[in-house]
Tab-separated table of C-alpha atoms and ligand atoms in Angstrom:
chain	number	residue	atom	x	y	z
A	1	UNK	CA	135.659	36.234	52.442
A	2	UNK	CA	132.733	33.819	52.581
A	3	UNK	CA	133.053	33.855	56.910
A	4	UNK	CA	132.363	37.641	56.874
A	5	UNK	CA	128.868	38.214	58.219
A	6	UNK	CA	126.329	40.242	56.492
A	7	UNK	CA	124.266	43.707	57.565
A	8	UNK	CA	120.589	43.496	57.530
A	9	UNK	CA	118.617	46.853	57.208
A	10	UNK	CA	115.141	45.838	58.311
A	11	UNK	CA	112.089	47.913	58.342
A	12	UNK	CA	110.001	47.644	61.817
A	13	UNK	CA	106.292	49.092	62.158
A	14	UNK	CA	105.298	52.550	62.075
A	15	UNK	CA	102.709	52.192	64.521
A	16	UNK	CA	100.264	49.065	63.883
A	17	UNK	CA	102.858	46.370	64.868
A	18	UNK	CA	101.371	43.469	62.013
A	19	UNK	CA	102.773	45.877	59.860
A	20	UNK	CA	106.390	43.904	59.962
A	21	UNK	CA	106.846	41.233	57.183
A	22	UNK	CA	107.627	37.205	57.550
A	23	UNK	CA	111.499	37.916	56.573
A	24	UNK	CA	111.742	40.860	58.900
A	25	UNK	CA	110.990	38.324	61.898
A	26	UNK	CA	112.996	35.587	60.809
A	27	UNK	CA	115.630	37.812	59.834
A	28	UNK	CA	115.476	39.416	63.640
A	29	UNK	CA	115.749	36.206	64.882
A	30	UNK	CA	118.583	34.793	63.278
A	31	UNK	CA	121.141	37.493	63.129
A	32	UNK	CA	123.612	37.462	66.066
A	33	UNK	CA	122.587	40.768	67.607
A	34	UNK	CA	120.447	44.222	66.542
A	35	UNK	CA	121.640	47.359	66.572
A	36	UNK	CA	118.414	49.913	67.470
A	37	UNK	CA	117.887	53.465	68.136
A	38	UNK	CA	116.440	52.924	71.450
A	39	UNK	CA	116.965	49.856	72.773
A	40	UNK	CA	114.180	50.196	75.431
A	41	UNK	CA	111.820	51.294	72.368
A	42	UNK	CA	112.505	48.096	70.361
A	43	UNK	CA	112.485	45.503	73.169
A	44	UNK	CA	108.730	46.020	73.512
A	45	UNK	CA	108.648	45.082	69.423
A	46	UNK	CA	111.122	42.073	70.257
A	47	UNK	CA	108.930	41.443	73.033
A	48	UNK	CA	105.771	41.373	71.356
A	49	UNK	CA	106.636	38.696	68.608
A	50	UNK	CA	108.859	36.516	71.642
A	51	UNK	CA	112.155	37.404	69.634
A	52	UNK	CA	114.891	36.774	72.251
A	53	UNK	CA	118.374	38.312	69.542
A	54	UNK	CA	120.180	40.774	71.679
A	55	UNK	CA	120.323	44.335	71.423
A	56	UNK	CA	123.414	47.397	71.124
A	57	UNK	CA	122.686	51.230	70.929
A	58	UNK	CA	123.038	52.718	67.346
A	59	UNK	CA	122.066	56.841	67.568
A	60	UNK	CA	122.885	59.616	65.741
A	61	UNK	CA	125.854	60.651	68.955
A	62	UNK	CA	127.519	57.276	68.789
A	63	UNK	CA	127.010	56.473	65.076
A	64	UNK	CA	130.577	56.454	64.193
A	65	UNK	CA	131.947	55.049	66.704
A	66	UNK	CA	130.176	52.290	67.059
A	67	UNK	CA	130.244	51.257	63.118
A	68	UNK	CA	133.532	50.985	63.705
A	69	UNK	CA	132.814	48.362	66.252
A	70	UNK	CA	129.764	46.712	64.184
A	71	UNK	CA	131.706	46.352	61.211
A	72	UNK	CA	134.776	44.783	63.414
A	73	UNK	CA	132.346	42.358	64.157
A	74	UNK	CA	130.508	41.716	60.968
A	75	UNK	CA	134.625	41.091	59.272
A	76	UNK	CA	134.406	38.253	62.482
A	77	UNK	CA	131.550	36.236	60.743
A	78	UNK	CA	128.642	38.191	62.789
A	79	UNK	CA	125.154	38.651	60.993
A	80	UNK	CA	124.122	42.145	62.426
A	81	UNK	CA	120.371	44.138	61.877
A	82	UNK	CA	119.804	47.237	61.884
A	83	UNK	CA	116.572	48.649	62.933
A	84	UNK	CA	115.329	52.121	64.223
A	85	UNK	CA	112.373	53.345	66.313
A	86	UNK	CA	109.865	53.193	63.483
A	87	UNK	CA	109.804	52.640	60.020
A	88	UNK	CA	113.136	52.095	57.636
A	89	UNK	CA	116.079	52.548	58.950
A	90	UNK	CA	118.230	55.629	57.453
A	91	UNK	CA	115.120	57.060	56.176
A	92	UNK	CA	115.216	60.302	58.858
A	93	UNK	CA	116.940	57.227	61.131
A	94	UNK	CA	120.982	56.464	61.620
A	95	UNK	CA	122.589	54.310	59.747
A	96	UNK	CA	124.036	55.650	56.800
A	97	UNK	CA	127.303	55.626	58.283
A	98	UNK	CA	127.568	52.472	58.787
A	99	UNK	CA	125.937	51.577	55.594
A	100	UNK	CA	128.607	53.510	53.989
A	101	UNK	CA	131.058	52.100	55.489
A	102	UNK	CA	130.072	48.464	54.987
A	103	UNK	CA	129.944	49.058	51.309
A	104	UNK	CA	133.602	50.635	51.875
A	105	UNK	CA	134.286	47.684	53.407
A	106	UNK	CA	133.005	45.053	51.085
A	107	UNK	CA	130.549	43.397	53.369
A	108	UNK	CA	126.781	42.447	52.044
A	109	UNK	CA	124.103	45.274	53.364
A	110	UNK	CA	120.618	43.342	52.782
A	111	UNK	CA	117.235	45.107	52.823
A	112	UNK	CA	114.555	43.786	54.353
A	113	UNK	CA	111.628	46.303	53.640
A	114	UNK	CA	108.586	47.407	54.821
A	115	UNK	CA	106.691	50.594	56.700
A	116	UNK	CA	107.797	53.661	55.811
A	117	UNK	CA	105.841	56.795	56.699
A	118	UNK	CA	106.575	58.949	53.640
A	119	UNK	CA	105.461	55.855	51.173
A	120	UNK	CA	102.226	55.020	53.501
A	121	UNK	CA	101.174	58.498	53.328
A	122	UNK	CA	102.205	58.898	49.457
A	123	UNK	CA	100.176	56.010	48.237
A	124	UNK	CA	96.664	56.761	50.018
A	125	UNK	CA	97.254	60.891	50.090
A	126	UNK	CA	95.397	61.346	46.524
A	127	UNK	CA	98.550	63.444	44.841
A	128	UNK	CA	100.497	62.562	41.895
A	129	UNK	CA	102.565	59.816	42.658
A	130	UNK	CA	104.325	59.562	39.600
A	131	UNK	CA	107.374	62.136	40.647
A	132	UNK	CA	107.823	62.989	43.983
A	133	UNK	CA	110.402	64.664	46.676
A	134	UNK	CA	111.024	63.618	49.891
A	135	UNK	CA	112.202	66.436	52.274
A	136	UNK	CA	112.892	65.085	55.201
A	137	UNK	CA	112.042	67.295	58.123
A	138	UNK	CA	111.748	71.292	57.424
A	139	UNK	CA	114.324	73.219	59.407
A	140	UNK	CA	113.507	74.779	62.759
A	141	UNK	CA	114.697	78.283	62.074
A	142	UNK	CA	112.211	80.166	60.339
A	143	UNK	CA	114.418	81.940	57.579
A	144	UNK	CA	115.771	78.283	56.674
A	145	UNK	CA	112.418	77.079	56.620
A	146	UNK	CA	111.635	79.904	54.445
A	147	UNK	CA	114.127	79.452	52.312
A	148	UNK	CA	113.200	75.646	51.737
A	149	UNK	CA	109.802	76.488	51.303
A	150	UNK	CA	110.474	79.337	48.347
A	151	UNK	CA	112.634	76.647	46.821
A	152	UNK	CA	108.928	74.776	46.415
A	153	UNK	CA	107.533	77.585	44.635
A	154	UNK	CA	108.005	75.839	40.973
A	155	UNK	CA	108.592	72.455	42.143
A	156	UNK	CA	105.946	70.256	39.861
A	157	UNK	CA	106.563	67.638	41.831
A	158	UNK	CA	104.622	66.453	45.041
A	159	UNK	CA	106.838	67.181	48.068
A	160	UNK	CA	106.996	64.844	51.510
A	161	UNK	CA	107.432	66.377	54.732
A	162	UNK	CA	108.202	64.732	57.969
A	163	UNK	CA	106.774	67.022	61.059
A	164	UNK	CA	106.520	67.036	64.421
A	165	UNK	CA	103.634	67.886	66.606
A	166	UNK	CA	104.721	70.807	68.138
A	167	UNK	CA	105.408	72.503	64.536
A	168	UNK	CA	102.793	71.534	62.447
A	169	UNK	CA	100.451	74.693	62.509
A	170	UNK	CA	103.600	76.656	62.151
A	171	UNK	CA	104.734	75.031	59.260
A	172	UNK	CA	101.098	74.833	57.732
A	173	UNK	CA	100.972	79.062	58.515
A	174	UNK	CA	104.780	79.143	57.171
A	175	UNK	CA	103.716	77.530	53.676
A	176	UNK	CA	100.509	79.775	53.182
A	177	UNK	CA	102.830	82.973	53.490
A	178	UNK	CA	105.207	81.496	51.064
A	179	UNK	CA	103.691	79.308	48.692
A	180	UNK	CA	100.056	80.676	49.180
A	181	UNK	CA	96.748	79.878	50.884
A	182	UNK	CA	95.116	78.088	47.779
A	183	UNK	CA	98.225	75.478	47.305
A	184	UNK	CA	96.510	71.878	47.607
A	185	UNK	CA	98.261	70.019	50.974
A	186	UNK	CA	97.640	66.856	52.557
A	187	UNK	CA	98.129	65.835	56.290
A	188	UNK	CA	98.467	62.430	56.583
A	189	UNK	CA	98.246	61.815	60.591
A	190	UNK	CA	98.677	58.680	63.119
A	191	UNK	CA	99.177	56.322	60.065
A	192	UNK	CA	98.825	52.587	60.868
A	193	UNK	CA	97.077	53.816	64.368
A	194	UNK	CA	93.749	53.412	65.840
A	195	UNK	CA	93.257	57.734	65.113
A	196	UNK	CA	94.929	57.606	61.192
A	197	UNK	CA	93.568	60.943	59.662
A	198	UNK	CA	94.142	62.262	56.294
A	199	UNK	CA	93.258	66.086	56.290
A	200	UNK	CA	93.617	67.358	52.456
A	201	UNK	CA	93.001	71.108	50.937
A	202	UNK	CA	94.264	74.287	50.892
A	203	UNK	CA	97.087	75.432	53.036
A	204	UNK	CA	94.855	78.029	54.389
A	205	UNK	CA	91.513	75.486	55.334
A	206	UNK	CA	94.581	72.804	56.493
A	207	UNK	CA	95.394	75.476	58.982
A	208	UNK	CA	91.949	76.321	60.402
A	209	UNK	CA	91.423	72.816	60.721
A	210	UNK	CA	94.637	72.085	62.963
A	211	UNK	CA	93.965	75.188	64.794
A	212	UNK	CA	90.609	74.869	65.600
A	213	UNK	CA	90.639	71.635	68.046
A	214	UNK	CA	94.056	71.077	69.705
A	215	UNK	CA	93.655	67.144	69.121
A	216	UNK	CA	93.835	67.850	65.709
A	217	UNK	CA	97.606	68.666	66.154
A	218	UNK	CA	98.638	65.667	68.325
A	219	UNK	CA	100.495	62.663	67.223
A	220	UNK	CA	102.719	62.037	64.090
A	221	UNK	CA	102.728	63.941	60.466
A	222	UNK	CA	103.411	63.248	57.623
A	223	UNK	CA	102.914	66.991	55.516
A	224	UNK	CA	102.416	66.910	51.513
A	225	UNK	CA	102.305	70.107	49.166
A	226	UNK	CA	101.127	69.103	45.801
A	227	UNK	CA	103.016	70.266	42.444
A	228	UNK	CA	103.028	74.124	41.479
A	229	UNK	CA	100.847	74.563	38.566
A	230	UNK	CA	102.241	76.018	35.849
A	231	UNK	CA	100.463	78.611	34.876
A	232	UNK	CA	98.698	78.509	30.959
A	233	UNK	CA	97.272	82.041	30.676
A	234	UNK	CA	100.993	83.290	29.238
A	235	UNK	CA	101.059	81.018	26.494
A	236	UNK	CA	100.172	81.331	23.464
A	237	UNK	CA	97.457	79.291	22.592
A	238	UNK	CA	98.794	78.124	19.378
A	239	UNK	CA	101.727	77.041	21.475
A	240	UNK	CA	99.550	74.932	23.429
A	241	UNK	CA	97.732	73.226	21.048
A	242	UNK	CA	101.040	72.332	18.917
A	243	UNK	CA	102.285	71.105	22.274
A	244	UNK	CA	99.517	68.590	22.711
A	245	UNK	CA	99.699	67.432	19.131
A	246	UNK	CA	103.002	66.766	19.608
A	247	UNK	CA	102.765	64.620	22.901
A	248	UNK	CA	100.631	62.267	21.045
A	249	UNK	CA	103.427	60.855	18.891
A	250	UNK	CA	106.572	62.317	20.311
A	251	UNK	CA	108.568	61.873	23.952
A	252	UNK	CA	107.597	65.143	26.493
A	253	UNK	CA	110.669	66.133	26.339
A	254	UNK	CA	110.847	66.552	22.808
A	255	UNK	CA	107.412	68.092	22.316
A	256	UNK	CA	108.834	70.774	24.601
A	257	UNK	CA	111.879	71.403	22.838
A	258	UNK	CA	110.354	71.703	19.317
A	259	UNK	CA	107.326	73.855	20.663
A	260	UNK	CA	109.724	76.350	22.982
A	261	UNK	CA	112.053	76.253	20.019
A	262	UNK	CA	109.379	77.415	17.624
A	263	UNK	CA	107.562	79.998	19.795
A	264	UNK	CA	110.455	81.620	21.932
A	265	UNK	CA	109.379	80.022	24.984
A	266	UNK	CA	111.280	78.237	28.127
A	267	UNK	CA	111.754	74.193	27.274
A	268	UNK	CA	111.127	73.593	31.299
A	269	UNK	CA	108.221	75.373	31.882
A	270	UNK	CA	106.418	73.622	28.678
A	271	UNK	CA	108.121	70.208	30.070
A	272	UNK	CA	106.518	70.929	33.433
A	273	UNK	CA	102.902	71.803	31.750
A	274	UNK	CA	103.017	68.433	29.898
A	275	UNK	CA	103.946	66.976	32.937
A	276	UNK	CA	100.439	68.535	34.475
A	277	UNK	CA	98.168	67.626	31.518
A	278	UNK	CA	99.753	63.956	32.173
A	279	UNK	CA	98.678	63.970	35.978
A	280	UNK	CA	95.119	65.790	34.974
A	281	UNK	CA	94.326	63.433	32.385
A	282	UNK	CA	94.684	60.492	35.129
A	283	UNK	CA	93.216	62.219	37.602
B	1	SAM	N1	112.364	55.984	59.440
B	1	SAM	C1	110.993	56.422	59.559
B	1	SAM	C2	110.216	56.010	58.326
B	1	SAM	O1	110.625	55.086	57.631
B	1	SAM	O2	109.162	56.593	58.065
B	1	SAM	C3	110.895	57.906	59.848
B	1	SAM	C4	111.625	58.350	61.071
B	1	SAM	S1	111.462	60.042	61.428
B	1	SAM	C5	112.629	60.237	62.711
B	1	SAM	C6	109.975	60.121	62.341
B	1	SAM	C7	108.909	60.930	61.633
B	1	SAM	O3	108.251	60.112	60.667
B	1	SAM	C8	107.809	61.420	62.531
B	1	SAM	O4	108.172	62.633	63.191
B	1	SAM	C9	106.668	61.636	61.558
B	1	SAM	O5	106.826	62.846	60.856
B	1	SAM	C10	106.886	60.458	60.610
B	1	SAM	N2	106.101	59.298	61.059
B	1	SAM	C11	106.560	58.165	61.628
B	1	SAM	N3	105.534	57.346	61.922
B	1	SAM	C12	104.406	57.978	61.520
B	1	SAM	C13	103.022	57.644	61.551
B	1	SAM	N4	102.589	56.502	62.077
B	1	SAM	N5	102.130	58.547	61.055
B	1	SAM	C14	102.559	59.708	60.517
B	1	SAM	N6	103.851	60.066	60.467
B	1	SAM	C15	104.760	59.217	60.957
């Protein structure tokens, strides 16, 4: 099988186009064709660093049919990319069909990273890094967006949102109703761009600020809602304290167990407090 071509998932800019690595160009150059979101969209990037590799349509409404085509190719000895408008491919992008299908198929996917909103935003947003969910975008109908949102209301992990322009203020107004006005958010705008913002507080002084100058909502958003707190004043304080001794010489999840075992309390919600007081005492 050594004449069977390989897939190339390469990450493209997210909006500051030196953002794109050494392998990422030589990799665009040297495959046999590209397969892009909008090919209009990613000539200007082709453009821009004088790469001259051809370019095919891969959306979300021809995604299956054309892997179909891309992997009839790839089993003829074609090297093949795959990029999208911004960012990593499959990440809120096509592709995992035909990712799936190569892997079906027995044919090499290779990633070539680099930008990716959700990671730029994570690593300069301030938030606990250390566990995190990613989200994707919320959905459109309120009760559904609702319904994600209460889903948030004990997550202890930092959540990433991707969100559009036109919804930000409603989602920002949607999560103080739900999750409250005092839960800590960041808004991590224009990244990479010549107007990057990062906005951080509560949902309810993150909303005042994107409604009180209409700029303020333009351009690209990344949304993230930092960890529930788990809330101490239930516990006995006994339970506490034997809790931190414990962390000092045993795993978390251990500590937990032994500590909810002893005082009749729940194993997760002592897990998740550890969790905190680990994330507090780096903060
Ligand atoms: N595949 C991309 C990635 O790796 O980040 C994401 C594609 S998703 C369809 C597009 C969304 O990503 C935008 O609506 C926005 O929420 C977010 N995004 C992309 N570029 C951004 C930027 N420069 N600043 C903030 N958010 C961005």
């Amino acid at each position: 099988m050594s004449d069977v071509g390989k897939l190339y998932i390469v990450a493209t800019p997210i909006g500051n186009l030196s953002d794109i690595t050494q392998r990422a160009l030589q990799t665009l150059t040297d495959v046999n064709v590209i397969a892009a979101e909008d090919t209009r969209h990613s000539l200007r990037l082709l453009q821009h660093y004088d790469i001259q590799t051809r370019l095919i349509s891969l959306h979300d409404h021809n995604e299956s049919q054309r892997a179909a085509q891309l992997i009839m190719r790839l089993q003829q000895g074609e090297n093949i990319a795959l990029i999208s408008d911004a960012g990593t491919p499959l990440i809120n992008d096509p592709g995992y069909t035909l990712v799936n299908q190569c892997r079906g198929a027995n044919i090499d996917v290779i990633p070539v990273p680099g930008a990716c909103a959700a990671i730029t935003a994570l690593c300069a947003a301030g938030l606990p890094t250390d566990r995190f969910r990613f989200e994707g975008f919320l959905p459109v109908k309120m009760q559904a967006r609702h319904t994600v949102l209460q889903g948030l209301a004990h997550e202890g992990a930092t959540t990433v949102f991707y969100e559009s322009p036109r919804r930000i203020a409603q989602t920002v107004s949607d999560i103080t109703e739900v999750l409250g006005a005092q839960r800590q958010l960041v808004l991590a705008k224009e990244l990479t761009k010549t107007f990057e913002t990062f906005f951080s507080g509560e949902a309810a002084s993150c909303l005042r600020w994107l409604e009180e100058d209409a700029n303020h909502q333009r351009g690209e958003f990344v949304l993230l809602i930092a960890g529930a707190k788990v809330a101490t004043d239930d516990m006995p304080p006994e339970a506490l304290l034997l809790m931190t001794r414990l962390m000092q010489d045993l795993p978390l999840k251990k500590a937990a167990a032994i500590t909810a075992e002893h005082y009749g309390l729940k194993k997760n919600a002592l897990y998740q407090l550890g969790l905190q007081q680990g994330q507090d005492d780096h903060a």
